[in-house]
Short mmCIF file of C-alpha atoms in Angstrom, two decimals:
data_model
loop_
_atom_site.label_atom_id
_atom_site.label_comp_id
_atom_site.label_asym_id
_atom_site.label_seq_id
_atom_site.Cartn_x
_atom_site.Cartn_y
_atom_site.Cartn_z
CA ARG A 1 13.99 -5.50 21.08
CA TRP A 2 10.34 -4.43 20.80
CA GLU A 3 9.05 -3.11 24.13
CA GLY A 4 5.88 -1.31 23.09
CA GLY A 5 4.99 2.31 23.60
CA GLY A 6 5.85 3.65 27.01
CA GLY A 7 7.64 6.91 27.67
CA GLN A 8 7.21 10.41 26.35
CA GLY A 9 5.48 11.27 23.12
CA GLY A 10 2.08 9.67 23.75
CA ALA A 11 0.86 6.11 24.14
CA LEU A 12 0.66 3.86 21.10
CA GLY A 13 -2.71 3.22 19.52
CA ASN A 14 -4.30 6.60 20.34
CA GLY A 15 -3.31 8.45 17.17
CA ALA A 16 -0.64 10.54 18.92
CA PRO A 17 2.57 11.35 17.06
CA VAL A 18 5.21 8.65 17.26
CA ALA A 19 7.84 9.41 19.88
CA VAL A 20 11.44 9.62 18.69
CA HIS A 21 12.55 6.78 20.95
CA VAL A 22 9.77 4.58 19.56
CA LEU A 23 10.97 5.27 16.03
CA GLY A 24 14.41 4.25 17.25
CA GLU A 25 12.99 0.95 18.48
CA LEU A 26 11.25 0.47 15.14
CA LYS A 27 14.56 1.05 13.34
CA GLU A 28 16.22 -1.59 15.53
CA ILE A 29 13.47 -4.10 14.70
CA LEU A 30 13.75 -3.46 10.96
CA LEU A 31 17.54 -3.78 11.05
CA ALA A 32 17.28 -7.03 13.02
CA PHE A 33 14.68 -8.32 10.57
CA GLU A 34 16.92 -7.40 7.63
CA LYS A 35 19.81 -9.25 9.30
CA GLN A 36 17.67 -12.40 9.60
CA ILE A 37 16.68 -12.14 5.92
CA ASP A 38 20.31 -11.74 4.90
CA ALA A 39 21.15 -14.91 6.85
CA LEU A 40 18.72 -17.07 4.84
CA ALA A 41 20.32 -19.53 2.44
CA LEU A 42 19.44 -18.82 -1.20
CA LYS A 43 19.90 -20.99 -4.28
CA SER A 44 21.82 -19.58 -7.22
CA ASP A 45 20.12 -19.58 -10.60
CA GLY A 46 23.46 -19.62 -12.40
CA LYS A 47 22.86 -16.17 -13.87
CA GLY A 48 24.03 -13.96 -11.03
CA HIS A 49 20.81 -14.08 -9.01
CA ALA A 50 19.61 -16.28 -6.17
CA HIS A 51 16.29 -17.21 -4.61
CA ASN A 52 14.53 -19.62 -2.26
CA THR A 53 10.97 -20.37 -1.15
CA TRP A 54 9.67 -21.52 2.25
CA PRO A 55 6.27 -22.34 3.78
CA GLY A 56 4.32 -19.33 5.01
CA ASP A 57 5.00 -19.94 8.70
CA LYS A 58 8.71 -19.35 8.08
CA LEU A 59 8.03 -15.61 8.15
CA ARG A 60 6.44 -15.91 11.60
CA GLU A 61 9.56 -17.69 12.82
CA ILE A 62 11.74 -14.86 11.52
CA PHE A 63 9.62 -12.20 13.21
CA ALA A 64 9.72 -14.19 16.46
CA LEU A 65 13.52 -13.95 16.36
CA VAL A 66 13.22 -10.16 16.52
CA ASN A 67 10.58 -10.34 19.29
CA VAL A 68 7.57 -9.57 17.10
CA THR A 69 4.87 -11.88 18.43
CA PRO A 70 1.04 -11.96 18.59
CA SER A 71 1.22 -9.96 21.83
CA THR A 72 3.31 -7.10 20.32
CA VAL A 73 2.26 -7.09 16.68
CA ASP A 74 -0.60 -4.58 17.09
CA GLU A 75 1.78 -2.00 18.53
CA LEU A 76 4.25 -2.62 15.73
CA VAL A 77 1.59 -2.20 13.03
CA ASP A 78 0.38 1.00 14.67
CA VAL A 79 3.88 2.51 14.70
CA LEU A 80 4.52 1.42 11.10
CA LYS A 81 1.34 3.10 9.87
CA ARG A 82 1.88 6.30 11.84
CA GLY A 83 5.53 6.38 10.88
CA ALA A 84 4.51 6.14 7.23
CA ALA A 85 2.02 8.96 7.78
CA MET A 86 4.74 11.14 9.29
CA LEU A 87 7.02 10.49 6.32
CA ALA A 88 4.15 11.19 3.92
CA GLY A 89 3.75 14.59 5.58
CA ALA A 90 7.46 15.23 5.11
CA VAL A 91 7.13 14.42 1.41
CA GLN A 92 4.80 17.38 0.95
CA HIS A 93 7.53 19.73 2.17
CA THR A 94 10.78 18.10 1.10
CA GLY A 95 9.81 15.49 -1.50
CA GLY A 96 11.64 12.34 -2.42
CA VAL A 97 10.73 10.15 0.58
CA ARG A 98 8.85 6.94 -0.20
CA THR A 99 6.48 5.48 2.41
CA SER A 100 4.95 2.59 0.47
CA GLY A 101 7.46 0.18 2.00
CA LEU A 102 6.24 0.87 5.53
CA HIS A 103 2.61 0.52 4.46
CA SER A 104 3.35 -2.79 2.70
CA LEU A 105 5.20 -4.12 5.73
CA ALA A 106 2.34 -3.11 8.05
CA GLU A 107 -0.21 -4.91 5.85
CA CYS A 108 1.99 -8.00 5.59
CA VAL A 109 2.56 -8.20 9.35
CA GLN A 110 -1.13 -7.61 10.03
CA THR A 111 -2.10 -10.43 7.66
CA LEU A 112 0.59 -12.73 9.01
CA PHE A 113 -0.69 -12.60 12.59
CA GLN A 114 -4.43 -12.71 11.92
CA LEU A 115 -6.11 -15.50 13.86
CA ASP A 116 -7.82 -16.98 10.79
CA CYS A 117 -4.69 -16.82 8.64
CA ASP A 118 -3.52 -20.30 7.64
CA PRO A 119 0.24 -20.26 6.91
CA ASN A 120 -0.33 -23.09 4.44
CA ASP A 121 -2.11 -20.58 2.18
CA PHE A 122 1.07 -18.52 1.85
CA LYS A 123 4.66 -18.84 0.70
CA LEU A 124 7.72 -16.82 1.68
CA HIS A 125 9.96 -16.13 -1.30
CA VAL A 126 13.26 -14.27 -1.00
CA CYS A 127 15.27 -13.35 -4.07
CA THR A 128 18.07 -11.04 -5.11
CA GLU A 129 17.33 -8.14 -7.42
CA LYS A 130 19.18 -5.20 -8.87
CA PRO A 131 17.92 -1.85 -7.53
CA ARG A 132 16.20 0.41 -10.02
CA GLY A 133 18.81 3.09 -9.47
CA GLY A 134 21.67 0.63 -9.94
CA GLY A 135 24.17 -0.66 -7.40
CA PRO A 136 24.80 -4.05 -5.78
CA LEU A 137 22.12 -6.74 -5.58
CA ILE A 138 19.61 -6.50 -2.76
CA ARG A 139 17.32 -9.11 -1.23
CA THR A 140 13.60 -8.75 -1.79
CA VAL A 141 11.04 -10.39 0.50
CA ASN A 142 7.81 -11.65 -1.09
CA TYR A 143 4.87 -13.07 0.84
CA TRP A 144 2.63 -14.81 -1.67
CA CYS A 145 -1.01 -15.68 -1.00
CA LEU A 146 -1.87 -18.86 -2.92
CA ASN A 147 -5.48 -19.10 -1.77
CA PRO A 148 -7.90 -16.81 -3.68
CA GLY A 149 -10.58 -17.47 -1.09
CA TYR A 150 -8.61 -15.60 1.56
CA ALA A 151 -8.84 -12.30 -0.32
CA MET A 152 -12.51 -12.81 -1.26
CA VAL A 153 -13.60 -13.57 2.30
CA ALA A 154 -11.63 -10.56 3.58
CA LEU A 155 -13.23 -8.34 0.90
CA LEU A 156 -16.75 -9.32 1.87
CA ARG A 157 -16.06 -9.07 5.59
CA ALA A 158 -14.30 -5.71 5.54
CA ASN A 159 -16.62 -3.87 3.16
CA HIS A 160 -20.01 -5.32 4.16
CA VAL A 161 -20.74 -6.26 0.56
CA HIS A 162 -24.44 -6.94 -0.07
CA SER A 163 -24.17 -8.54 -3.51
CA LEU A 164 -21.24 -9.79 -5.54
CA ILE A 165 -21.60 -10.52 -9.27
CA LEU A 166 -18.85 -12.42 -11.09
CA THR A 167 -19.03 -12.82 -14.86
CA SER A 168 -16.59 -14.46 -17.22
CA GLY A 169 -16.52 -16.80 -20.16
CA THR A 170 -14.08 -19.16 -18.44
CA LEU A 171 -15.59 -19.84 -14.98
CA SER A 172 -17.14 -23.21 -15.83
CA PRO A 173 -17.30 -25.53 -13.93
CA LEU A 174 -18.69 -23.26 -11.23
CA ASN A 175 -18.54 -25.81 -8.40
CA SER A 176 -14.75 -25.89 -8.31
CA PHE A 177 -14.57 -22.12 -8.82
CA ALA A 178 -16.91 -21.41 -5.88
CA SER A 179 -14.96 -23.86 -3.74
CA GLU A 180 -11.70 -22.05 -4.43
CA LEU A 181 -13.21 -18.66 -3.53
CA GLN A 182 -14.69 -20.10 -0.30
CA ILE A 183 -17.89 -18.02 -0.54
CA PRO A 184 -21.41 -19.19 -1.43
CA PHE A 185 -23.00 -18.47 -4.81
CA PRO A 186 -26.73 -19.23 -4.39
CA ILE A 187 -27.61 -17.84 -7.84
CA ARG A 188 -25.71 -19.29 -10.78
CA LEU A 189 -25.98 -19.18 -14.57
CA GLU A 190 -23.68 -21.54 -16.41
CA ASN A 191 -23.57 -22.14 -20.15
CA ALA A 192 -21.57 -24.56 -22.22
CA HIS A 193 -18.15 -23.48 -23.45
CA VAL A 194 -18.09 -21.99 -26.94
CA ILE A 195 -14.51 -23.14 -27.52
CA ASP A 196 -13.94 -26.67 -28.82
CA LYS A 197 -11.34 -28.92 -27.24
CA GLU A 198 -9.26 -28.71 -30.40
CA GLN A 199 -8.92 -24.94 -29.88
CA ALA A 200 -7.52 -25.20 -26.34
CA MET A 201 -3.83 -25.51 -25.51
CA VAL A 202 -2.50 -26.36 -22.05
CA MET A 203 0.98 -24.97 -21.35
CA ILE A 204 3.30 -24.38 -18.40
CA VAL A 205 4.59 -20.83 -18.03
CA LYS A 206 8.23 -21.17 -16.99
CA LYS A 207 9.13 -17.48 -17.04
CA GLY A 208 7.38 -14.30 -15.94
CA ASP A 209 7.01 -10.97 -17.71
CA ALA A 210 10.60 -10.02 -16.78
CA HIS A 211 11.91 -13.23 -18.39
CA ARG A 212 12.75 -14.66 -14.98
CA GLN A 213 12.13 -18.25 -13.94
CA THR A 214 8.92 -18.78 -11.97
CA HIS A 215 9.26 -20.52 -8.63
CA ILE A 216 5.74 -21.43 -7.51
#
């Protein structure tokens, strides 16, 4: 159960080192989250793997089951980031410890609970994969953003961008493109396509670069 950051070792959110008991609470949350993921029903692909996809708000429901809510998420993200920083420091002395997983989880949780985040713009996809080092299949959690405008708006907002120039030979028609990105383009230059209709081919990509079936 997530109870926040009382006790010895410094209060959460002030940059102090993470107390051991807080790391213990974080471990309990991650184990409980993993248990919920393992309980999800997956569909077999007939080739030894399984997968399933849910609406984006499904991930919020799973976090709620382990008591991660809008009122506690900031503390969780803070501990995840500082825990990753502690492990990164250990890497410099011992080597071999990866922290990217904690950073990715912190970013995912932060995005998930943002006030302007529409769950309809995301999909939760869970699949089984074989670990790189071998061994039994493991479940991988993917949180897909299907709205390009979400990333563009966040980019402009976070970095105080003054001007953004997009160039490509395939952006026409610009009206639909600007609508998808959800940002205004007051200055536009649009030319006719140089490719004839006879040179274009519309296809459906059924498999990704790893020869696995796509599920979007």
